[in-house]
Short mmCIF file of N, CA and C in Angstrom, two decimals:
data_model
loop_
_atom_site.label_atom_id
_atom_site.label_comp_id
_atom_site.label_asym_id
_atom_site.label_seq_id
_atom_site.Cartn_x
_atom_site.Cartn_y
_atom_site.Cartn_z
N MET A 1 63.78 -105.50 111.54
CA MET A 1 63.73 -104.10 112.19
C MET A 1 65.07 -103.54 111.12
N ASP A 2 65.48 -104.37 109.90
CA ASP A 2 66.45 -103.93 109.17
C ASP A 2 65.89 -102.40 109.15
N GLU A 3 64.27 -102.35 108.74
CA GLU A 3 63.77 -100.72 108.21
C GLU A 3 63.82 -100.51 109.30
N ALA A 4 62.95 -101.27 110.60
CA ALA A 4 63.02 -99.96 111.68
C ALA A 4 64.29 -99.12 111.48
N GLN A 5 65.55 -99.50 111.39
CA GLN A 5 66.41 -99.15 112.68
C GLN A 5 67.24 -97.79 111.14
N LYS A 6 67.24 -98.36 109.34
CA LYS A 6 67.08 -97.56 108.42
C LYS A 6 65.77 -96.70 109.15
N LYS A 7 65.18 -96.06 109.64
CA LYS A 7 64.06 -95.17 109.51
C LYS A 7 64.23 -94.21 111.15
N ILE A 8 64.96 -94.91 111.51
CA ILE A 8 65.88 -94.94 113.61
C ILE A 8 66.92 -93.82 112.73
N ALA A 9 67.38 -94.37 112.21
CA ALA A 9 68.65 -93.75 111.70
C ALA A 9 68.79 -92.95 110.59
N GLU A 10 67.43 -93.14 109.89
CA GLU A 10 67.72 -91.71 109.28
C GLU A 10 66.82 -91.16 109.85
N LEU A 11 65.89 -91.50 110.91
CA LEU A 11 65.05 -89.82 111.66
C LEU A 11 66.40 -89.84 112.57
N GLU A 12 67.21 -89.92 113.15
CA GLU A 12 68.74 -89.85 114.11
C GLU A 12 69.89 -88.57 112.59
N ALA A 13 69.87 -88.61 111.25
CA ALA A 13 70.54 -87.84 110.57
C ALA A 13 68.87 -87.24 110.34
N LYS A 14 68.14 -87.35 110.44
CA LYS A 14 67.95 -85.79 109.90
C LYS A 14 67.69 -84.89 111.63
N LEU A 15 67.66 -85.34 112.33
CA LEU A 15 67.38 -84.62 113.39
C LEU A 15 68.53 -84.44 113.64
N MET A 16 69.67 -84.27 113.58
CA MET A 16 71.41 -84.41 113.97
C MET A 16 71.00 -83.18 111.94
N LEU A 17 70.82 -83.35 111.29
CA LEU A 17 71.12 -82.66 110.76
C LEU A 17 69.82 -80.78 110.88
N ALA A 18 69.12 -81.63 111.83
CA ALA A 18 68.20 -79.78 112.06
C ALA A 18 69.18 -79.61 113.26
N GLU A 19 69.66 -79.82 114.13
CA GLU A 19 70.63 -79.93 115.21
C GLU A 19 70.76 -78.25 114.13
N GLN A 20 72.43 -79.17 113.75
CA GLN A 20 73.08 -78.60 113.57
C GLN A 20 72.27 -76.96 113.00
N LYS A 21 71.61 -77.42 111.62
CA LYS A 21 70.36 -75.95 111.17
C LYS A 21 69.84 -75.32 112.10
N SER A 22 70.01 -75.60 113.08
CA SER A 22 69.25 -74.53 114.18
C SER A 22 70.74 -74.29 115.14
N GLU A 23 71.63 -74.80 114.72
CA GLU A 23 72.63 -74.09 115.61
C GLU A 23 73.30 -73.16 114.40
N ASN A 24 73.25 -73.29 113.38
CA ASN A 24 73.46 -72.38 112.25
C ASN A 24 72.52 -71.38 112.03
N ASP A 25 71.59 -71.74 112.87
CA ASP A 25 70.34 -70.60 112.02
C ASP A 25 70.78 -69.39 113.30
N GLU A 26 71.50 -70.70 114.54
CA GLU A 26 71.49 -69.26 115.44
C GLU A 26 72.62 -68.75 116.42
N GLU A 27 73.33 -68.87 115.33
CA GLU A 27 75.46 -68.39 114.64
C GLU A 27 73.95 -67.10 113.93
N LEU A 28 74.17 -67.39 112.71
CA LEU A 28 73.98 -66.98 111.96
C LEU A 28 73.26 -65.66 112.11
N ARG A 29 71.43 -65.90 113.68
CA ARG A 29 70.99 -64.54 113.89
C ARG A 29 72.08 -63.99 114.90
N LYS A 30 73.16 -64.39 115.58
CA LYS A 30 73.71 -63.59 116.33
C LYS A 30 74.69 -62.76 115.69
N LYS A 31 75.13 -63.87 114.02
CA LYS A 31 76.49 -62.57 113.49
C LYS A 31 74.92 -60.96 112.73
N ASP A 32 74.64 -62.12 112.22
CA ASP A 32 73.35 -60.42 111.45
C ASP A 32 72.68 -59.60 112.74
N GLU A 33 73.26 -59.71 113.85
CA GLU A 33 72.73 -59.28 115.50
C GLU A 33 73.80 -57.93 115.99
N ALA A 34 75.23 -59.19 115.46
CA ALA A 34 76.37 -58.07 115.99
C ALA A 34 76.16 -57.27 114.48
N LEU A 35 76.38 -57.76 112.88
CA LEU A 35 76.48 -56.83 111.45
C LEU A 35 75.76 -55.74 112.37
N GLU A 36 73.98 -55.22 112.02
CA GLU A 36 73.24 -54.60 112.54
C GLU A 36 74.28 -53.74 113.75
N GLN A 37 74.51 -53.97 114.71
CA GLN A 37 74.54 -53.56 115.69
C GLN A 37 75.82 -52.55 115.23
N ALA A 38 77.72 -53.94 114.60
CA ALA A 38 78.35 -52.62 114.22
C ALA A 38 77.70 -51.47 112.94
N GLN A 39 77.36 -51.91 112.24
CA GLN A 39 76.14 -50.20 111.68
C GLN A 39 76.35 -49.59 111.99
N ALA A 40 75.21 -49.56 113.60
CA ALA A 40 74.35 -48.50 113.46
C ALA A 40 76.05 -47.90 114.40
N ASP A 41 76.02 -48.36 115.04
CA ASP A 41 77.85 -47.95 115.57
C ASP A 41 78.40 -46.82 114.48
N LYS A 42 78.15 -47.23 113.61
CA LYS A 42 78.91 -46.98 112.56
C LYS A 42 79.40 -45.66 112.09
N ALA A 43 76.99 -45.59 112.54
CA ALA A 43 76.51 -44.65 111.97
C ALA A 43 76.56 -43.82 113.11
N GLN A 44 76.19 -43.55 113.88
CA GLN A 44 76.47 -42.76 115.30
C GLN A 44 78.21 -43.17 114.99
N ALA A 45 78.71 -43.07 114.90
CA ALA A 45 80.35 -42.96 115.06
C ALA A 45 80.61 -42.21 113.44
N GLU A 46 80.25 -42.15 112.23
CA GLU A 46 79.81 -40.97 111.77
C GLU A 46 78.46 -40.09 111.71
N ALA A 47 77.61 -39.82 112.60
CA ALA A 47 77.22 -39.19 112.66
C ALA A 47 77.90 -37.87 113.85
N ASP A 48 78.47 -37.74 114.72
CA ASP A 48 79.46 -38.31 115.52
C ASP A 48 80.55 -37.05 115.16
N LYS A 49 81.23 -37.53 114.84
CA LYS A 49 82.31 -37.49 112.95
C LYS A 49 81.33 -35.47 112.34
N ALA A 50 80.59 -36.34 112.04
CA ALA A 50 79.73 -34.75 110.94
C ALA A 50 79.96 -33.73 111.71
N LYS A 51 79.22 -33.64 113.33
CA LYS A 51 78.60 -33.03 114.26
C LYS A 51 80.40 -32.11 114.63
N ALA A 52 81.06 -32.85 115.30
CA ALA A 52 82.46 -32.89 115.53
C ALA A 52 83.12 -31.57 114.52
N GLU A 53 82.66 -32.16 113.62
CA GLU A 53 82.88 -31.48 112.22
C GLU A 53 82.42 -29.32 112.16
N ALA A 54 81.14 -30.01 112.23
CA ALA A 54 80.58 -28.87 111.87
C ALA A 54 80.75 -28.33 112.95
N ASP A 55 81.08 -28.64 113.60
CA ASP A 55 81.52 -27.54 115.54
C ASP A 55 82.66 -26.95 115.50
N LEU A 56 83.93 -27.70 114.58
CA LEU A 56 84.77 -26.89 114.81
C LEU A 56 84.99 -26.39 113.65
N THR A 57 84.39 -26.47 112.22
CA THR A 57 84.60 -25.45 111.79
C THR A 57 84.01 -24.05 112.42
N ALA A 58 82.63 -24.60 112.70
CA ALA A 58 82.29 -22.45 113.28
C ALA A 58 82.48 -22.59 114.45
N ALA A 59 83.54 -23.62 115.18
CA ALA A 59 84.57 -22.48 116.00
C ALA A 59 85.38 -21.41 115.48
N GLN A 60 86.04 -22.54 114.48
CA GLN A 60 87.14 -21.79 113.69
C GLN A 60 86.86 -20.40 112.27
N ASN A 61 85.27 -20.49 111.85
CA ASN A 61 84.70 -18.81 112.04
C ASN A 61 84.23 -18.29 112.87
N THR A 62 84.70 -18.58 114.82
CA THR A 62 83.96 -17.33 115.49
C THR A 62 85.37 -17.10 116.01
N ILE A 63 86.40 -17.76 115.55
CA ILE A 63 87.89 -17.42 115.92
C ILE A 63 88.05 -16.32 114.50
N ALA A 64 88.05 -16.84 113.65
CA ALA A 64 88.35 -16.09 112.43
C ALA A 64 88.20 -14.26 113.06
N GLU A 65 86.91 -14.76 112.99
CA GLU A 65 85.57 -13.23 112.92
C GLU A 65 85.88 -12.26 114.37
N ARG A 66 86.61 -13.05 115.62
CA ARG A 66 87.06 -12.44 116.49
C ARG A 66 88.84 -11.66 116.23
N ASP A 67 89.50 -13.05 115.71
CA ASP A 67 90.83 -12.07 115.23
C ASP A 67 90.64 -10.10 114.10
N ALA A 68 89.84 -10.50 113.39
CA ALA A 68 89.54 -9.59 112.44
C ALA A 68 88.00 -8.93 113.46
N ALA A 69 88.03 -8.96 114.41
CA ALA A 69 87.22 -7.30 115.18
C ALA A 69 88.65 -7.23 115.81
N ILE A 70 90.00 -8.00 116.83
CA ILE A 70 91.48 -7.56 117.06
C ILE A 70 91.85 -6.83 116.07
N VAL A 71 92.27 -6.93 115.26
CA VAL A 71 92.83 -6.16 114.31
C VAL A 71 91.87 -4.84 114.81
N ILE A 72 90.60 -4.85 113.50
CA ILE A 72 90.10 -3.95 113.78
C ILE A 72 90.19 -2.96 114.88
N LYS A 73 89.96 -3.50 116.23
CA LYS A 73 90.32 -2.90 117.53
C LYS A 73 91.66 -2.19 117.62
N ASP A 74 92.52 -2.63 117.16
CA ASP A 74 94.08 -3.11 118.05
C ASP A 74 94.72 -1.60 116.80
N ALA A 75 94.05 -1.59 115.51
CA ALA A 75 94.34 -0.37 114.55
C ALA A 75 93.60 0.56 114.78
N ARG A 76 92.37 0.85 115.58
CA ARG A 76 91.53 1.88 115.96
C ARG A 76 92.13 2.58 117.01
N ILE A 77 93.28 1.86 117.47
CA ILE A 77 93.84 2.14 119.25
C ILE A 77 94.98 2.66 118.57
N ALA A 78 95.48 2.24 118.35
CA ALA A 78 97.21 2.95 117.48
C ALA A 78 96.75 3.80 116.93
N GLU A 79 95.11 4.24 116.31
CA GLU A 79 95.03 5.53 115.44
C GLU A 79 94.43 6.74 116.59
N LEU A 80 94.05 6.46 118.01
CA LEU A 80 94.04 7.26 118.94
C LEU A 80 95.25 7.39 119.50
N GLU A 81 95.81 6.13 120.07
CA GLU A 81 97.25 6.65 120.44
C GLU A 81 97.93 7.86 119.51
N SER A 82 97.62 8.02 118.66
CA SER A 82 98.77 8.97 117.63
C SER A 82 98.27 10.39 118.00
N GLN A 83 96.93 10.48 118.09
CA GLN A 83 95.95 11.76 117.68
C GLN A 83 96.18 12.15 119.87
N VAL A 84 97.19 10.64 120.38
CA VAL A 84 96.51 11.39 121.63
C VAL A 84 98.13 12.32 121.94
N ALA A 85 98.93 10.95 120.57
CA ALA A 85 100.31 11.59 120.91
C ALA A 85 101.24 13.52 120.64
N ALA A 86 99.94 12.71 120.16
CA ALA A 86 99.77 15.12 118.64
C ALA A 86 98.89 15.66 119.72
N LEU A 87 97.94 15.62 120.18
CA LEU A 87 97.45 16.28 121.49
C LEU A 87 98.54 16.51 122.29
N GLU A 88 99.91 16.13 122.97
CA GLU A 88 99.87 16.14 123.92
C GLU A 88 100.97 17.64 124.16
N PRO A 89 101.62 17.71 123.35
CA PRO A 89 101.60 18.99 124.04
C PRO A 89 100.67 20.31 123.63
N PHE A 90 99.52 19.88 123.52
CA PHE A 90 97.99 21.00 123.61
C PHE A 90 97.98 21.00 124.51
N LYS A 91 98.17 19.70 125.04
CA LYS A 91 97.47 19.92 126.96
C LYS A 91 98.74 20.36 127.61
N ALA A 92 99.70 20.64 127.82
CA ALA A 92 100.63 20.74 128.22
C ALA A 92 100.08 21.71 128.12
N GLN A 93 100.33 22.85 127.36
CA GLN A 93 99.96 24.25 127.36
C GLN A 93 98.64 24.51 128.09
N ALA A 94 97.23 23.76 127.55
CA ALA A 94 96.45 24.30 128.15
C ALA A 94 96.70 24.37 129.43
N GLU A 95 97.21 23.45 129.90
CA GLU A 95 97.67 23.38 131.50
C GLU A 95 98.33 24.39 132.03
N ALA A 96 98.82 24.85 131.41
CA ALA A 96 100.09 26.46 131.77
C ALA A 96 99.68 27.14 132.10
N LEU A 97 98.90 27.50 130.71
CA LEU A 97 97.70 28.62 130.66
C LEU A 97 96.07 28.81 131.80
N GLU A 98 96.09 27.62 131.80
CA GLU A 98 94.40 27.34 132.62
C GLU A 98 94.92 28.14 134.90
N ALA A 99 96.64 27.76 134.76
CA ALA A 99 97.43 27.35 135.87
C ALA A 99 97.91 28.88 136.43
N GLU A 100 98.75 30.02 134.19
CA GLU A 100 99.16 30.77 134.40
C GLU A 100 97.75 31.85 134.80
N LYS A 101 96.32 31.07 134.33
CA LYS A 101 94.59 31.98 134.41
C LYS A 101 94.63 32.10 135.99
N ALA A 102 94.58 31.23 136.93
CA ALA A 102 94.45 30.91 138.45
C ALA A 102 95.35 31.56 138.89
N ALA A 103 96.69 31.85 139.30
CA ALA A 103 97.52 31.85 139.37
C ALA A 103 96.88 33.70 139.80
N ALA A 104 96.59 34.34 138.12
CA ALA A 104 96.46 36.07 137.83
C ALA A 104 95.54 36.36 138.25
N GLU A 105 94.56 34.90 138.25
CA GLU A 105 92.82 36.02 138.85
C GLU A 105 93.44 35.38 140.19
N LEU A 106 94.16 34.70 141.50
CA LEU A 106 94.73 35.34 142.45
C LEU A 106 95.62 36.63 142.70
N ALA A 107 96.17 36.48 143.11
CA ALA A 107 97.40 37.69 142.32
C ALA A 107 96.24 38.82 142.00
N ALA A 108 94.80 38.80 141.80
CA ALA A 108 94.23 40.52 141.58
C ALA A 108 93.13 39.96 143.00
N LYS A 109 92.85 39.26 143.04
CA LYS A 109 91.99 39.45 143.72
C LYS A 109 92.41 40.02 145.66
N GLN A 110 94.49 39.07 145.80
CA GLN A 110 95.07 39.39 146.86
C GLN A 110 95.05 40.97 146.39
N ALA A 111 95.07 41.24 145.39
CA ALA A 111 95.88 42.95 144.68
C ALA A 111 94.71 43.09 145.99
N GLU A 112 93.50 43.59 145.50
CA GLU A 112 92.57 44.42 145.48
C GLU A 112 92.26 44.18 147.52
N LEU A 113 92.49 43.21 147.72
CA LEU A 113 91.75 42.79 149.61
C LEU A 113 93.32 43.76 149.86
N THR A 114 94.55 43.95 149.50
CA THR A 114 95.65 44.69 150.34
C THR A 114 95.12 46.41 149.47
N HIS A 115 94.69 46.21 148.73
CA HIS A 115 93.79 47.69 148.64
C HIS A 115 93.62 48.26 149.12
N PHE A 116 92.45 47.35 149.56
CA PHE A 116 91.12 47.18 150.49
C PHE A 116 92.09 48.01 151.59
N ALA A 117 92.44 46.33 152.46
CA ALA A 117 93.15 46.58 153.76
C ALA A 117 93.87 47.49 154.31
N GLU A 118 94.64 48.16 153.31
CA GLU A 118 95.56 49.32 152.87
C GLU A 118 94.37 51.04 153.20
N ALA A 119 93.74 50.89 152.71
CA ALA A 119 92.21 51.72 152.66
C ALA A 119 91.75 52.15 153.30
N GLN A 120 91.90 50.74 154.30
CA GLN A 120 90.88 50.63 155.59
C GLN A 120 91.92 51.36 156.20
N GLY A 121 93.44 51.67 157.02
CA GLY A 121 94.06 51.45 157.19
C GLY A 121 94.35 50.64 158.26
N LEU A 122 94.51 49.93 156.98
CA LEU A 122 94.67 47.98 157.99
C LEU A 122 96.57 47.88 157.96
N ASP A 123 97.02 47.40 158.78
CA ASP A 123 98.96 47.46 157.27
C ASP A 123 98.73 45.92 157.20
N PRO A 124 99.16 45.79 155.52
CA PRO A 124 99.37 44.64 155.32
C PRO A 124 99.77 43.61 155.60
N LYS A 125 100.97 43.73 156.54
CA LYS A 125 101.77 42.80 156.85
C LYS A 125 102.11 42.46 158.20
N ALA A 126 100.60 42.57 158.89
CA ALA A 126 99.86 42.42 160.34
C ALA A 126 99.85 40.40 160.16
N GLU A 127 99.55 39.93 160.52
CA GLU A 127 99.34 38.76 160.21
C GLU A 127 98.01 37.78 160.27
N ALA A 128 97.52 38.50 161.07
CA ALA A 128 96.02 38.23 160.72
C ALA A 128 95.90 38.59 159.85
N VAL A 129 95.60 40.01 158.82
CA VAL A 129 95.52 40.89 157.43
C VAL A 129 95.80 40.27 157.20
N ALA A 130 96.71 39.78 156.75
CA ALA A 130 98.62 39.04 155.48
C ALA A 130 97.12 37.66 155.34
N ASN A 131 97.26 36.99 156.36
CA ASN A 131 96.99 35.55 156.78
C ASN A 131 95.60 35.22 155.44
N ALA A 132 94.18 36.48 155.75
CA ALA A 132 92.98 36.93 155.58
C ALA A 132 93.47 37.52 153.66
N ILE A 133 94.08 37.44 153.58
CA ILE A 133 94.48 38.48 151.95
C ILE A 133 95.02 37.18 151.16
N GLN A 134 95.82 36.91 152.78
CA GLN A 134 96.83 35.49 150.66
C GLN A 134 95.27 33.82 150.95
N ASN A 135 94.96 33.73 152.06
CA ASN A 135 93.61 33.36 151.42
C ASN A 135 92.69 33.34 151.16
N VAL A 136 92.56 34.67 150.34
CA VAL A 136 91.48 35.32 149.77
C VAL A 136 89.57 34.91 150.37
N ASP A 137 90.02 35.74 151.74
CA ASP A 137 89.43 35.08 153.79
C ASP A 137 88.89 37.12 153.15
N TYR A 138 87.32 37.56 152.51
CA TYR A 138 86.95 38.44 152.09
C TYR A 138 86.51 38.41 154.42
N ALA A 139 85.64 37.88 154.18
CA ALA A 139 85.05 38.03 156.03
C ALA A 139 85.50 37.62 156.62
N ALA A 140 86.98 36.87 156.96
CA ALA A 140 87.92 37.85 157.90
C ALA A 140 88.69 39.39 157.52
N LEU A 141 88.65 39.72 156.62
CA LEU A 141 89.52 41.10 156.36
C LEU A 141 87.93 41.53 156.83
N ILE A 142 86.94 42.10 156.89
CA ILE A 142 86.55 42.70 157.49
C ILE A 142 86.29 42.82 159.20
N ALA A 143 86.04 41.20 159.27
CA ALA A 143 86.52 40.99 160.71
C ALA A 143 87.48 42.27 160.88
N GLU A 144 88.85 42.37 160.45
CA GLU A 144 89.88 43.44 160.46
C GLU A 144 89.50 44.84 161.07
N VAL A 145 88.53 44.68 159.65
CA VAL A 145 88.39 46.09 159.78
C VAL A 145 87.42 46.69 160.92
N ASN A 146 86.87 45.57 161.56
CA ASN A 146 85.81 45.60 162.41
C ASN A 146 86.22 46.10 163.71
N LYS A 147 87.52 44.74 163.96
CA LYS A 147 87.99 44.70 164.95
C LYS A 147 88.65 45.37 165.41
N ASN A 148 88.93 46.62 163.93
CA ASN A 148 90.16 48.33 164.43
C ASN A 148 89.80 48.62 165.34
N GLY A 149 88.02 48.38 165.07
CA GLY A 149 87.76 49.83 166.04
C GLY A 149 87.84 51.45 165.35
N LYS A 150 87.94 51.31 164.33
CA LYS A 150 87.72 53.41 163.59
C LYS A 150 85.99 53.34 163.84
N PRO A 151 85.29 53.71 163.66
CA PRO A 151 84.72 54.52 164.06
C PRO A 151 83.26 54.69 162.37
N GLY A 152 84.07 55.07 161.80
CA GLY A 152 83.50 55.83 160.31
C GLY A 152 83.46 54.23 159.26
N VAL A 153 83.61 52.26 160.43
CA VAL A 153 84.21 51.83 159.45
C VAL A 153 82.74 50.54 159.28
N LYS A 154 82.78 50.41 160.72
CA LYS A 154 82.19 49.19 161.87
C LYS A 154 80.44 49.83 160.88
N PRO A 155 80.04 51.43 161.45
CA PRO A 155 78.64 51.37 161.51
C PRO A 155 78.54 50.61 159.16
N VAL A 156 79.58 51.10 158.82
CA VAL A 156 79.47 51.26 157.54
C VAL A 156 79.00 49.93 156.62
N VAL A 157 79.62 49.60 157.10
CA VAL A 157 80.33 47.43 155.98
C VAL A 157 78.77 46.90 156.90
N ALA A 158 78.52 47.29 157.95
CA ALA A 158 77.16 47.06 158.39
C ALA A 158 75.87 46.92 158.07
N SER A 159 75.74 47.66 157.50
CA SER A 159 74.44 48.76 156.52
C SER A 159 74.29 48.50 155.50
N TYR A 160 76.21 48.12 155.31
CA TYR A 160 75.89 47.62 153.84
C TYR A 160 75.56 45.85 153.89
N ALA A 161 75.83 45.18 154.68
CA ALA A 161 75.94 43.68 154.34
C ALA A 161 74.60 43.30 154.59
N MET A 162 73.99 44.31 155.89
CA MET A 162 73.24 43.93 156.78
C MET A 162 72.02 44.57 155.76
N GLY A 163 71.55 45.20 155.84
CA GLY A 163 70.17 46.31 155.47
C GLY A 163 70.11 45.55 153.44
N GLY A 164 71.02 45.41 152.52
CA GLY A 164 70.48 44.86 151.55
C GLY A 164 71.30 46.10 150.72
N ILE A 165 72.02 46.82 151.01
CA ILE A 165 71.43 48.24 150.08
C ILE A 165 72.78 47.91 148.87
N ALA A 166 72.53 48.57 148.24
CA ALA A 166 73.10 48.24 146.97
C ALA A 166 74.37 48.90 147.45
N ALA A 167 75.65 48.40 147.91
CA ALA A 167 76.82 49.09 147.63
C ALA A 167 77.79 50.03 146.17
N LYS A 168 78.21 51.74 146.75
CA LYS A 168 78.72 52.06 145.61
C LYS A 168 79.88 52.74 146.14
N GLY A 169 80.45 52.79 145.45
CA GLY A 169 81.92 52.93 145.54
C GLY A 169 82.57 51.92 145.18
N GLU A 170 84.00 52.57 145.86
CA GLU A 170 84.97 51.56 145.26
C GLU A 170 85.20 50.45 146.13
N TYR A 171 84.37 49.87 147.36
CA TYR A 171 85.19 48.44 147.60
C TYR A 171 83.31 47.68 147.96
N ASP A 172 82.85 47.83 146.16
CA ASP A 172 81.11 47.64 147.06
C ASP A 172 81.56 46.59 146.36
N ASP A 173 82.27 45.67 145.38
CA ASP A 173 82.81 44.22 144.80
C ASP A 173 82.56 43.27 146.05
N LEU A 174 84.24 43.58 147.62
CA LEU A 174 84.18 42.71 148.82
C LEU A 174 82.37 42.89 149.69
N LEU A 175 82.37 44.08 149.33
CA LEU A 175 81.05 43.50 150.20
C LEU A 175 79.49 42.36 150.12
N LYS A 176 79.93 42.30 148.85
CA LYS A 176 79.01 41.13 148.47
C LYS A 176 79.73 39.98 148.06
N LYS A 177 81.05 39.78 148.20
CA LYS A 177 82.00 38.98 148.29
C LYS A 177 82.05 38.37 149.82
N ALA A 178 81.68 39.10 150.87
CA ALA A 178 81.58 38.42 151.83
C ALA A 178 80.64 37.78 152.79
#
């Protein structure tokens, strides 16, 4: 039995060694898997870092381009503001001249209507006549002339206004405006 016990002891030793080797192999396999996962995670982290750096560089370039565009636009705005400032006195002069021209045209029309009213025997200071002259209302002034009842005016005005005959004389332009 000695021999048999030796063989059993040997087999038990081999079995223990095999179990230890199996355990060691399992631990090594787990360690290898963990190492491979760590390497994959590291590679992914490096790829993410590279992408983030590329995105950062692109964003910085975009910001730099926008800053350059803003500087150019600010310079253009300053240039245009200086042009506007240089033109301001001329604008005021042009507005003043336009106002003077409008006032002169109004005064000329009012003088023309006043002269017409006086020629028709109307009192330019009468309220209705004065309002028509003030508002440059040709129709109202002709209505006042017609209301006045002068026998010669009514038919003449009506024939010019309705007949389409070209008026000749001192007041033909007033009839065209009516």
